[in-house]
PDB file of C-alpha atoms in Angstrom:
ATOM      1  CA  TRP A   1      31.588 -10.031  14.516  1.00 39.00           C
ATOM      2  CA  GLY A   2      30.006  -9.871  11.102  1.00 47.00           C
ATOM      3  CA  GLN A   3      26.928 -11.657  12.440  1.00 58.00           C
ATOM      4  CA  ASP A   4      26.105  -8.962  15.011  1.00 88.00           C
ATOM      5  CA  VAL A   5      23.788  -7.075  12.637  1.00 92.00           C
ATOM      6  CA  ILE A   6      22.080 -10.349  11.684  1.00 93.00           C
ATOM      7  CA  SER A   7      21.609 -11.206  15.349  1.00 93.00           C
ATOM      8  CA  THR A   8      20.006  -7.813  15.911  1.00 94.00           C
ATOM      9  CA  ALA A   9      17.797  -8.294  12.856  1.00 95.00           C
ATOM     10  CA  ASN A  10      16.756 -11.765  14.018  1.00 95.00           C
ATOM     11  CA  LYS A  11      15.902 -10.482  17.491  1.00 95.00           C
ATOM     12  CA  CYS A  12      13.763  -7.674  16.036  1.00 97.00           C
ATOM     13  CA  TYR A  13      12.088 -10.176  13.704  1.00 97.00           C
ATOM     14  CA  GLU A  14      11.226 -12.514  16.578  1.00 97.00           C
ATOM     15  CA  ASP A  15       9.857  -9.558  18.550  1.00 97.00           C
ATOM     16  CA  LYS A  16       7.728  -8.553  15.515  1.00 97.00           C
ATOM     17  CA  ASN A  17       9.522  -5.199  15.365  1.00 97.00           C
ATOM     18  CA  TYR A  18       9.417  -5.279  11.590  1.00 97.00           C
ATOM     19  CA  GLN A  19      10.908  -1.878  10.824  1.00 97.00           C
ATOM     20  CA  CYS A  20      13.931  -2.632  13.016  1.00 97.00           C
ATOM     21  CA  ALA A  21      14.275  -6.085  11.441  1.00 97.00           C
ATOM     22  CA  ALA A  22      14.026  -4.751   7.876  1.00 97.00           C
ATOM     23  CA  ASP A  23      16.595  -2.002   8.534  1.00 96.00           C
ATOM     24  CA  ASN A  24      19.098  -4.433  10.005  1.00 96.00           C
ATOM     25  CA  TYR A  25      18.614  -7.109   7.352  1.00 96.00           C
ATOM     26  CA  LYS A  26      19.140  -4.444   4.689  1.00 96.00           C
ATOM     27  CA  LYS A  27      22.281  -3.295   6.472  1.00 95.00           C
ATOM     28  CA  ALA A  28      23.517  -6.876   6.576  1.00 94.00           C
ATOM     29  CA  LEU A  29      23.003  -7.152   2.810  1.00 94.00           C
ATOM     30  CA  ALA A  30      24.683  -3.831   2.078  1.00 94.00           C
ATOM     31  CA  GLU A  31      27.699  -4.665   4.242  1.00 91.00           C
ATOM     32  CA  LYS A  32      27.689  -8.372   3.243  1.00 90.00           C
ATOM     33  CA  LYS A  33      27.445  -9.371   6.903  1.00 89.00           C
ATOM     34  CA  TYR A  34      25.599 -12.628   6.388  1.00 88.00           C
ATOM     35  CA  GLN A  35      26.428 -16.205   5.524  1.00 90.00           C
ATOM     36  CA  GLN A  36      25.894 -17.028   1.880  1.00 92.00           C
ATOM     37  CA  LYS A  37      23.631 -19.939   2.753  1.00 94.00           C
ATOM     38  CA  ASP A  38      21.255 -17.449   4.437  1.00 94.00           C
ATOM     39  CA  TYR A  39      21.079 -15.013   1.519  1.00 96.00           C
ATOM     40  CA  ALA A  40      17.618 -16.098   0.272  1.00 97.00           C
ATOM     41  CA  LEU A  41      16.261 -16.195   3.817  1.00 97.00           C
ATOM     42  CA  VAL A  42      17.453 -12.639   4.455  1.00 97.00           C
ATOM     43  CA  LEU A  43      15.742 -11.475   1.264  1.00 98.00           C
ATOM     44  CA  TYR A  44      12.549 -13.284   2.292  1.00 98.00           C
ATOM     45  CA  ARG A  45      12.544 -11.776   5.756  1.00 97.00           C
ATOM     46  CA  ILE A  46      12.991  -8.276   4.371  1.00 98.00           C
ATOM     47  CA  GLY A  47       9.996  -8.986   2.147  1.00 98.00           C
ATOM     48  CA  TYR A  48       7.971 -10.315   5.048  1.00 98.00           C
ATOM     49  CA  CYS A  49       8.763  -7.237   7.136  1.00 98.00           C
ATOM     50  CA  GLN A  50       7.758  -4.945   4.282  1.00 98.00           C
ATOM     51  CA  TYR A  51       4.543  -6.922   3.876  1.00 98.00           C
ATOM     52  CA  LYS A  52       3.725  -6.485   7.547  1.00 97.00           C
ATOM     53  CA  LEU A  53       4.536  -2.772   7.210  1.00 97.00           C
ATOM     54  CA  LYS A  54       2.104  -2.653   4.242  1.00 96.00           C
ATOM     55  CA  LYS A  55       4.863  -1.683   1.818  1.00 97.00           C
ATOM     56  CA  HIS A  56       3.508  -4.085  -0.737  1.00 96.00           C
ATOM     57  CA  ASP A  57       5.584  -3.139  -3.765  1.00 96.00           C
ATOM     58  CA  ASP A  58       8.816  -3.505  -1.804  1.00 97.00           C
ATOM     59  CA  ALA A  59       7.594  -6.793  -0.338  1.00 98.00           C
ATOM     60  CA  GLU A  60       6.723  -8.198  -3.767  1.00 98.00           C
ATOM     61  CA  LYS A  61      10.204  -7.320  -5.086  1.00 98.00           C
ATOM     62  CA  MET A  62      11.958  -8.998  -2.157  1.00 98.00           C
ATOM     63  CA  PHE A  63       9.813 -12.153  -2.267  1.00 98.00           C
ATOM     64  CA  LYS A  64      10.596 -12.574  -5.946  1.00 98.00           C
ATOM     65  CA  GLU A  65      14.309 -12.033  -5.338  1.00 98.00           C
ATOM     66  CA  ALA A  66      14.198 -14.624  -2.556  1.00 98.00           C
ATOM     67  CA  ILE A  67      12.550 -17.148  -4.891  1.00 98.00           C
ATOM     68  CA  ALA A  68      15.116 -16.392  -7.599  1.00 98.00           C
ATOM     69  CA  ALA A  69      17.894 -17.040  -5.074  1.00 97.00           C
ATOM     70  CA  LYS A  70      16.313 -20.249  -3.737  1.00 97.00           C
ATOM     71  CA  ALA A  71      13.602 -21.786  -5.887  1.00 97.00           C
ATOM     72  CA  ASP A  72      12.302 -24.051  -3.095  1.00 96.00           C
ATOM     73  CA  LEU A  73      11.889 -21.331  -0.452  1.00 97.00           C
ATOM     74  CA  LYS A  74       8.293 -22.316   0.159  1.00 97.00           C
ATOM     75  CA  GLU A  75       7.395 -19.522   2.599  1.00 97.00           C
ATOM     76  CA  ALA A  76       8.107 -16.915  -0.066  1.00 98.00           C
ATOM     77  CA  TYR A  77       5.573 -18.491  -2.446  1.00 98.00           C
ATOM     78  CA  TRP A  78       2.869 -18.546   0.229  1.00 98.00           C
ATOM     79  CA  ASP A  79       3.395 -14.978   1.379  1.00 98.00           C
ATOM     80  CA  LEU A  80       3.651 -13.669  -2.171  1.00 98.00           C
ATOM     81  CA  SER A  81       0.317 -15.365  -2.885  1.00 98.00           C
ATOM     82  CA  ALA A  82      -1.254 -13.699   0.158  1.00 98.00           C
ATOM     83  CA  LEU A  83       0.241 -10.368  -0.876  1.00 98.00           C
ATOM     84  CA  TYR A  84      -1.357 -10.591  -4.317  1.00 98.00           C
ATOM     85  CA  TYR A  85      -4.691 -11.529  -2.732  1.00 98.00           C
ATOM     86  CA  ASP A  86      -4.501  -8.513  -0.421  1.00 97.00           C
ATOM     87  CA  LYS A  87      -3.818  -6.307  -3.448  1.00 97.00           C
ATOM     88  CA  SER A  88      -6.836  -7.826  -5.256  1.00 98.00           C
ATOM     89  CA  GLU A  89      -4.507  -9.162  -7.959  1.00 98.00           C
ATOM     90  CA  PHE A  90      -6.414 -12.416  -8.023  1.00 98.00           C
ATOM     91  CA  GLU A  91      -4.899 -13.886 -11.195  1.00 98.00           C
ATOM     92  CA  ASN A  92      -1.443 -13.597  -9.660  1.00 98.00           C
ATOM     93  CA  ALA A  93      -2.762 -14.876  -6.327  1.00 98.00           C
ATOM     94  CA  ALA A  94      -4.245 -17.982  -7.957  1.00 98.00           C
ATOM     95  CA  GLU A  95      -1.002 -18.601  -9.860  1.00 98.00           C
ATOM     96  CA  TYR A  96       1.241 -18.324  -6.817  1.00 98.00           C
ATOM     97  CA  TYR A  97      -1.060 -20.299  -4.545  1.00 98.00           C
ATOM     98  CA  GLY A  98      -0.700 -23.012  -7.180  1.00 98.00           C
ATOM     99  CA  LYS A  99       3.082 -22.756  -6.926  1.00 98.00           C
ATOM    100  CA  ALA A 100       2.895 -22.781  -3.136  1.00 98.00           C
ATOM    101  CA  ILE A 101       0.768 -25.948  -3.299  1.00 98.00           C
ATOM    102  CA  GLU A 102       3.599 -27.643  -5.189  1.00 97.00           C
ATOM    103  CA  GLN A 103       6.071 -26.596  -2.505  1.00 97.00           C
ATOM    104  CA  TYR A 104       3.878 -27.877   0.331  1.00 97.00           C
ATOM    105  CA  LYS A 105       2.599 -31.035  -1.365  1.00 94.00           C
ATOM    106  CA  ASN A 106       3.909 -33.240   1.455  1.00 93.00           C
ATOM    107  CA  GLU A 107       2.397 -31.125   4.251  1.00 94.00           C
ATOM    108  CA  PRO A 108      -1.364 -31.832   4.502  1.00 91.00           C
ATOM    109  CA  SER A 109      -1.873 -29.386   7.360  1.00 92.00           C
ATOM    110  CA  SER A 110      -0.663 -26.549   5.128  1.00 97.00           C
ATOM    111  CA  LEU A 111      -2.218 -27.810   1.919  1.00 97.00           C
ATOM    112  CA  LYS A 112      -5.789 -27.450   3.172  1.00 97.00           C
ATOM    113  CA  THR A 113      -5.266 -23.721   3.755  1.00 98.00           C
ATOM    114  CA  LEU A 114      -3.539 -23.232   0.411  1.00 98.00           C
ATOM    115  CA  TYR A 115      -6.342 -25.096  -1.395  1.00 98.00           C
ATOM    116  CA  PHE A 116      -8.884 -22.878   0.333  1.00 98.00           C
ATOM    117  CA  TRP A 117      -7.155 -19.618  -0.622  1.00 98.00           C
ATOM    118  CA  ARG A 118      -6.571 -20.682  -4.189  1.00 98.00           C
ATOM    119  CA  GLY A 119     -10.297 -21.381  -4.305  1.00 98.00           C
ATOM    120  CA  ARG A 120     -10.976 -17.934  -2.858  1.00 98.00           C
ATOM    121  CA  SER A 121      -8.777 -16.394  -5.552  1.00 98.00           C
ATOM    122  CA  TYR A 122     -10.661 -18.182  -8.328  1.00 98.00           C
ATOM    123  CA  ASN A 123     -13.945 -17.230  -6.694  1.00 98.00           C
ATOM    124  CA  ALA A 124     -12.937 -13.560  -6.780  1.00 98.00           C
ATOM    125  CA  LEU A 125     -12.238 -14.010 -10.508  1.00 98.00           C
ATOM    126  CA  LYS A 126     -15.735 -15.514 -10.914  1.00 98.00           C
ATOM    127  CA  LYS A 127     -14.133 -18.751 -12.055  1.00 98.00           C
ATOM    128  CA  TYR A 128     -16.541 -20.663  -9.891  1.00 98.00           C
ATOM    129  CA  ALA A 129     -15.925 -24.157 -11.276  1.00 98.00           C
ATOM    130  CA  ASP A 130     -12.184 -23.798 -10.626  1.00 98.00           C
ATOM    131  CA  ALA A 131     -12.934 -22.383  -7.176  1.00 98.00           C
ATOM    132  CA  LEU A 132     -15.161 -25.356  -6.379  1.00 98.00           C
ATOM    133  CA  THR A 133     -12.392 -27.768  -7.342  1.00 98.00           C
ATOM    134  CA  TYR A 134     -10.090 -26.279  -4.705  1.00 98.00           C
ATOM    135  CA  PHE A 135     -12.757 -25.950  -2.044  1.00 98.00           C
ATOM    136  CA  LYS A 136     -13.452 -29.659  -2.494  1.00 98.00           C
ATOM    137  CA  LEU A 137      -9.753 -30.376  -2.060  1.00 98.00           C
ATOM    138  CA  ALA A 138      -9.753 -28.311   1.132  1.00 98.00           C
ATOM    139  CA  ILE A 139     -12.738 -30.322   2.402  1.00 98.00           C
ATOM    140  CA  SER A 140     -10.953 -33.566   1.535  1.00 97.00           C
ATOM    141  CA  ALA A 141      -8.009 -32.382   3.634  1.00 95.00           C
ATOM    142  CA  ASP A 142     -10.202 -31.195   6.532  1.00 96.00           C
ATOM    143  CA  SER A 143     -13.835 -32.279   6.569  1.00 96.00           C
ATOM    144  CA  THR A 144     -14.684 -30.383   9.760  1.00 95.00           C
ATOM    145  CA  ASN A 145     -14.178 -26.787   8.654  1.00 96.00           C
ATOM    146  CA  GLY A 146     -17.447 -24.898   8.121  1.00 96.00           C
ATOM    147  CA  ASP A 147     -15.728 -22.166   6.101  1.00 97.00           C
ATOM    148  CA  TYR A 148     -14.633 -24.707   3.504  1.00 98.00           C
ATOM    149  CA  TYR A 149     -18.193 -25.998   3.126  1.00 98.00           C
ATOM    150  CA  VAL A 150     -19.812 -22.582   2.822  1.00 98.00           C
ATOM    151  CA  SER A 151     -17.259 -21.551   0.195  1.00 98.00           C
ATOM    152  CA  ALA A 152     -17.979 -24.727  -1.775  1.00 98.00           C
ATOM    153  CA  ALA A 153     -21.680 -23.967  -1.394  1.00 98.00           C
ATOM    154  CA  ASP A 154     -21.287 -20.414  -2.724  1.00 98.00           C
ATOM    155  CA  ALA A 155     -19.324 -21.661  -5.728  1.00 98.00           C
ATOM    156  CA  SER A 156     -21.898 -24.386  -6.403  1.00 98.00           C
ATOM    157  CA  TYR A 157     -24.734 -21.868  -6.201  1.00 98.00           C
ATOM    158  CA  ASN A 158     -22.982 -19.590  -8.673  1.00 98.00           C
ATOM    159  CA  ILE A 159     -22.803 -22.371 -11.265  1.00 98.00           C
ATOM    160  CA  SER A 160     -26.454 -23.273 -10.584  1.00 98.00           C
ATOM    161  CA  GLU A 161     -25.686 -26.577  -8.863  1.00 98.00           C
ATOM    162  CA  PHE A 162     -28.391 -25.872  -6.308  1.00 98.00           C
ATOM    163  CA  SER A 163     -28.703 -29.371  -4.891  1.00 98.00           C
ATOM    164  CA  ASN A 164     -24.979 -29.534  -4.142  1.00 98.00           C
ATOM    165  CA  ALA A 165     -25.095 -25.980  -2.792  1.00 98.00           C
ATOM    166  CA  ALA A 166     -27.873 -26.893  -0.357  1.00 98.00           C
ATOM    167  CA  GLY A 167     -25.881 -29.892   0.847  1.00 98.00           C
ATOM    168  CA  TYR A 168     -22.738 -27.867   1.406  1.00 98.00           C
ATOM    169  CA  TYR A 169     -24.664 -25.117   3.213  1.00 98.00           C
ATOM    170  CA  GLN A 170     -26.208 -27.765   5.438  1.00 98.00           C
ATOM    171  CA  GLN A 171     -22.748 -29.096   6.283  1.00 98.00           C
ATOM    172  CA  SER A 172     -21.467 -25.589   7.026  1.00 98.00           C
ATOM    173  CA  ILE A 173     -24.381 -25.150   9.443  1.00 98.00           C
ATOM    174  CA  ARG A 174     -23.586 -28.485  11.051  1.00 97.00           C
ATOM    175  CA  TYR A 175     -20.051 -27.363  11.897  1.00 96.00           C
ATOM    176  CA  GLY A 176     -21.306 -23.991  13.045  1.00 93.00           C
ATOM    177  CA  SER A 177     -19.809 -20.605  13.830  1.00 94.00           C
ATOM    178  CA  ASP A 178     -19.801 -18.388  16.902  1.00 94.00           C
ATOM    179  CA  ASP A 179     -20.798 -15.447  14.681  1.00 97.00           C
ATOM    180  CA  LYS A 180     -24.597 -15.228  14.435  1.00 97.00           C
ATOM    181  CA  LYS A 181     -24.507 -13.244  11.191  1.00 96.00           C
ATOM    182  CA  ILE A 182     -22.372 -15.922   9.575  1.00 97.00           C
ATOM    183  CA  MET A 183     -24.889 -18.548  10.641  1.00 98.00           C
ATOM    184  CA  ALA A 184     -27.746 -16.397   9.338  1.00 98.00           C
ATOM    185  CA  TYR A 185     -25.908 -16.153   5.995  1.00 98.00           C
ATOM    186  CA  ARG A 186     -25.562 -19.927   5.784  1.00 98.00           C
ATOM    187  CA  TYR A 187     -29.208 -20.565   6.596  1.00 98.00           C
ATOM    188  CA  TYR A 188     -30.375 -17.895   4.137  1.00 98.00           C
ATOM    189  CA  TRP A 189     -28.388 -19.260   1.212  1.00 98.00           C
ATOM    190  CA  MET A 190     -29.440 -22.805   2.009  1.00 98.00           C
ATOM    191  CA  GLY A 191     -32.972 -21.433   1.784  1.00 98.00           C
ATOM    192  CA  GLN A 192     -32.210 -19.828  -1.558  1.00 98.00           C
ATOM    193  CA  SER A 193     -30.781 -23.092  -2.892  1.00 98.00           C
ATOM    194  CA  LEU A 194     -33.808 -25.070  -1.767  1.00 98.00           C
ATOM    195  CA  TYR A 195     -36.122 -22.398  -3.155  1.00 98.00           C
ATOM    196  CA  LYS A 196     -34.424 -22.708  -6.552  1.00 98.00           C
ATOM    197  CA  LEU A 197     -35.112 -26.446  -6.370  1.00 98.00           C
ATOM    198  CA  GLY A 198     -38.795 -25.815  -5.650  1.00 97.00           C
ATOM    199  CA  LYS A 199     -38.475 -27.366  -2.170  1.00 98.00           C
ATOM    200  CA  TYR A 200     -40.545 -24.647  -0.568  1.00 98.00           C
ATOM    201  CA  ASP A 201     -41.233 -26.219   2.819  1.00 98.00           C
ATOM    202  CA  GLU A 202     -37.534 -26.915   3.369  1.00 98.00           C
ATOM    203  CA  ALA A 203     -36.644 -23.438   2.102  1.00 98.00           C
ATOM    204  CA  LEU A 204     -39.138 -21.935   4.566  1.00 98.00           C
ATOM    205  CA  THR A 205     -37.444 -23.748   7.449  1.00 98.00           C
ATOM    206  CA  ALA A 206     -34.034 -22.465   6.337  1.00 98.00           C
ATOM    207  CA  TYR A 207     -35.227 -18.854   5.958  1.00 98.00           C
ATOM    208  CA  LYS A 208     -36.751 -19.013   9.445  1.00 98.00           C
ATOM    209  CA  GLY A 209     -33.435 -20.308  10.728  1.00 98.00           C
ATOM    210  CA  ALA A 210     -31.745 -17.249   9.228  1.00 98.00           C
ATOM    211  CA  MET A 211     -34.250 -14.972  10.944  1.00 98.00           C
ATOM    212  CA  GLU A 212     -33.579 -16.658  14.283  1.00 98.00           C
ATOM    213  CA  TYR A 213     -29.881 -15.837  14.007  1.00 98.00           C
ATOM    214  CA  ASN A 214     -30.454 -12.384  12.534  1.00 97.00           C
ATOM    215  CA  PRO A 215     -33.938 -10.911  13.047  1.00 97.00           C
ATOM    216  CA  GLU A 216     -32.837  -7.917  10.941  1.00 96.00           C
ATOM    217  CA  SER A 217     -32.327  -9.993   7.808  1.00 97.00           C
ATOM    218  CA  GLY A 218     -34.641  -8.378   5.294  1.00 97.00           C
ATOM    219  CA  ASP A 219     -33.530 -10.874   2.639  1.00 98.00           C
ATOM    220  CA  ALA A 220     -34.603 -13.846   4.757  1.00 98.00           C
ATOM    221  CA  CYS A 221     -37.888 -12.122   5.529  1.00 98.00           C
ATOM    222  CA  TRP A 222     -38.441 -11.664   1.793  1.00 98.00           C
ATOM    223  CA  GLY A 223     -37.545 -15.310   1.226  1.00 98.00           C
ATOM    224  CA  ILE A 224     -40.312 -16.416   3.597  1.00 98.00           C
ATOM    225  CA  ALA A 225     -42.766 -14.179   1.757  1.00 98.00           C
ATOM    226  CA  SER A 226     -41.692 -15.678  -1.576  1.00 98.00           C
ATOM    227  CA  VAL A 227     -42.360 -19.187  -0.297  1.00 98.00           C
ATOM    228  CA  TYR A 228     -45.873 -18.229   0.793  1.00 98.00           C
ATOM    229  CA  TYR A 229     -46.431 -16.567  -2.586  1.00 98.00           C
ATOM    230  CA  ASN A 230     -45.418 -19.704  -4.476  1.00 97.00           C
ATOM    231  CA  GLN A 231     -47.589 -21.821  -2.209  1.00 97.00           C
ATOM    232  CA  GLN A 232     -50.459 -19.411  -2.910  1.00 98.00           C
ATOM    233  CA  LYS A 233     -50.903 -18.776   0.798  1.00 98.00           C
ATOM    234  CA  TRP A 234     -52.055 -15.278   0.050  1.00 98.00           C
ATOM    235  CA  ALA A 235     -52.906 -14.064   3.545  1.00 98.00           C
ATOM    236  CA  GLU A 236     -49.579 -15.253   4.960  1.00 98.00           C
ATOM    237  CA  ALA A 237     -47.774 -13.752   1.964  1.00 98.00           C
ATOM    238  CA  VAL A 238     -49.445 -10.352   2.454  1.00 98.00           C
ATOM    239  CA  ALA A 239     -48.428 -10.290   6.109  1.00 98.00           C
ATOM    240  CA  GLN A 240     -44.870 -11.307   5.295  1.00 98.00           C
ATOM    241  CA  TYR A 241     -44.438  -8.850   2.399  1.00 98.00           C
ATOM    242  CA  THR A 242     -45.753  -6.095   4.670  1.00 98.00           C
ATOM    243  CA  LYS A 243     -43.129  -7.057   7.242  1.00 98.00           C
ATOM    244  CA  THR A 244     -40.463  -7.164   4.544  1.00 98.00           C
ATOM    245  CA  MET A 245     -41.257  -3.605   3.494  1.00 97.00           C
ATOM    246  CA  SER A 246     -40.057  -2.374   6.881  1.00 96.00           C
ATOM    247  CA  PHE A 247     -36.546  -3.456   5.902  1.00 96.00           C
ATOM    248  CA  PHE A 248     -36.506  -1.858   2.443  1.00 96.00           C
ATOM    249  CA  GLY A 249     -38.292   1.463   2.940  1.00 88.00           C
ATOM    250  CA  LYS A 250     -35.475   3.542   1.417  1.00 89.00           C
ATOM    251  CA  ASP A 251     -34.686   1.099  -1.384  1.00 95.00           C
ATOM    252  CA  THR A 252     -36.914   2.318  -4.211  1.00 95.00           C
ATOM    253  CA  ILE A 253     -36.169  -0.555  -6.570  1.00 95.00           C
ATOM    254  CA  SER A 254     -37.020  -3.157  -3.942  1.00 97.00           C
ATOM    255  CA  MET A 255     -40.126  -1.279  -2.852  1.00 97.00           C
ATOM    256  CA  VAL A 256     -41.454  -1.272  -6.425  1.00 96.00           C
ATOM    257  CA  ASP A 257     -41.156  -5.065  -6.490  1.00 96.00           C
ATOM    258  CA  LEU A 258     -42.635  -5.460  -3.029  1.00 97.00           C
ATOM    259  CA  TYR A 259     -45.676  -3.300  -3.756  1.00 97.00           C
ATOM    260  CA  TYR A 260     -46.239  -5.131  -7.026  1.00 97.00           C
ATOM    261  CA  ILE A 261     -45.940  -8.622  -5.532  1.00 98.00           C
ATOM    262  CA  ARG A 262     -48.062  -7.746  -2.508  1.00 98.00           C
ATOM    263  CA  GLY A 263     -50.635  -6.390  -4.960  1.00 98.00           C
ATOM    264  CA  ARG A 264     -50.624  -9.772  -6.675  1.00 98.00           C
ATOM    265  CA  CYS A 265     -51.266 -11.389  -3.292  1.00 98.00           C
ATOM    266  CA  TYR A 266     -54.212  -9.075  -2.630  1.00 98.00           C
ATOM    267  CA  ASP A 267     -55.458  -9.983  -6.091  1.00 98.00           C
ATOM    268  CA  GLY A 268     -55.233 -13.642  -5.056  1.00 98.00           C
ATOM    269  CA  LEU A 269     -57.381 -12.781  -2.027  1.00 98.00           C
ATOM    270  CA  LYS A 270     -59.820 -10.969  -4.362  1.00 98.00           C
ATOM    271  CA  ASP A 271     -59.213  -7.796  -2.352  1.00 98.00           C
ATOM    272  CA  TYR A 272     -59.057  -5.710  -5.494  1.00 98.00           C
ATOM    273  CA  VAL A 273     -59.133  -2.306  -3.789  1.00 98.00           C
ATOM    274  CA  LYS A 274     -55.922  -3.038  -1.883  1.00 98.00           C
ATOM    275  CA  ALA A 275     -54.395  -4.690  -4.935  1.00 98.00           C
ATOM    276  CA  ILE A 276     -54.974  -1.546  -7.019  1.00 97.00           C
ATOM    277  CA  ALA A 277     -53.581   0.614  -4.202  1.00 98.00           C
ATOM    278  CA  ASP A 278     -50.351  -1.402  -4.213  1.00 97.00           C
ATOM    279  CA  PHE A 279     -50.068  -1.326  -8.001  1.00 97.00           C
ATOM    280  CA  ASP A 280     -50.574   2.453  -7.898  1.00 96.00           C
ATOM    281  CA  ALA A 281     -47.884   2.760  -5.216  1.00 96.00           C
ATOM    282  CA  ALA A 282     -45.479   0.794  -7.414  1.00 95.00           C
ATOM    283  CA  LEU A 283     -46.253   3.037 -10.395  1.00 95.00           C
ATOM    284  CA  LYS A 284     -45.673   6.191  -8.360  1.00 95.00           C
ATOM    285  CA  LEU A 285     -42.211   4.935  -7.519  1.00 93.00           C
ATOM    286  CA  ASP A 286     -41.529   3.760 -11.068  1.00 84.00           C
ATOM    287  CA  PRO A 287     -43.908   5.178 -13.690  1.00 79.00           C
ATOM    288  CA  GLU A 288     -42.136   3.188 -16.423  1.00 73.00           C
ATOM    289  CA  ASP A 289     -42.804  -0.177 -14.778  1.00 60.00           C
ATOM    290  CA  ARG A 290     -44.568  -2.380 -17.335  1.00 56.00           C
ATOM    291  CA  GLN A 291     -45.628  -5.156 -14.950  1.00 59.00           C
TER     292      GLN A 291
END
């Protein structure tokens, strides 16, 4: 008869009725209506219910108690890691994802996800080299996941490894996404990586790919203009910077740069009247601009 409250709690848990489950598991603890071998699991499930109910402080307490009661309760490490990530406590998230990795070291299908989220935690801490290490491990565990590649690409870009970044972005594009904005992001940052490498023709192709997926991408439009500028294709650059301005009309800082750079393009065309007009427009927006 002592298991009745546990049976009710388990049924609520299976039905994802987390408040009911938490209340009954707590009652089981208070009335000692559980088997001792299940003590850590009961603590964990209370924590999980509280997590799902967004009672994060209570969830954290219960996960830690579950781990103290059973040091190899692997689910508690994983969910505590995710809890810390959700709370933006990325140092704690990285630490506990590391502990979860130890618990799941013989389960490759789980490891790839844990590697990825530990990488995400390091990335949020701007520890990009550490992040890259774990994204590479995730790729080693599953070489067909575009999210793993784009995360490795972002980390590589942030430590100025532009060649590697371009390669990872290319792989992320290869494996695709149903979300057009995600694909536009991948093409744009591949363009940025190639641009940093001075591979302007390849960068141009990537920026155009971004525009195909997201015609409203002002950044990609600007990237195309920058390529034309560096190739000294002044007429094409003027047209593209003019188009770019339509995306940044209310962004004063960007408009100062755009007027100035378009003025330089007009100067390249020896159209000095229009060049001066653009320089004047930049100065009106920012009288202190020294360029």
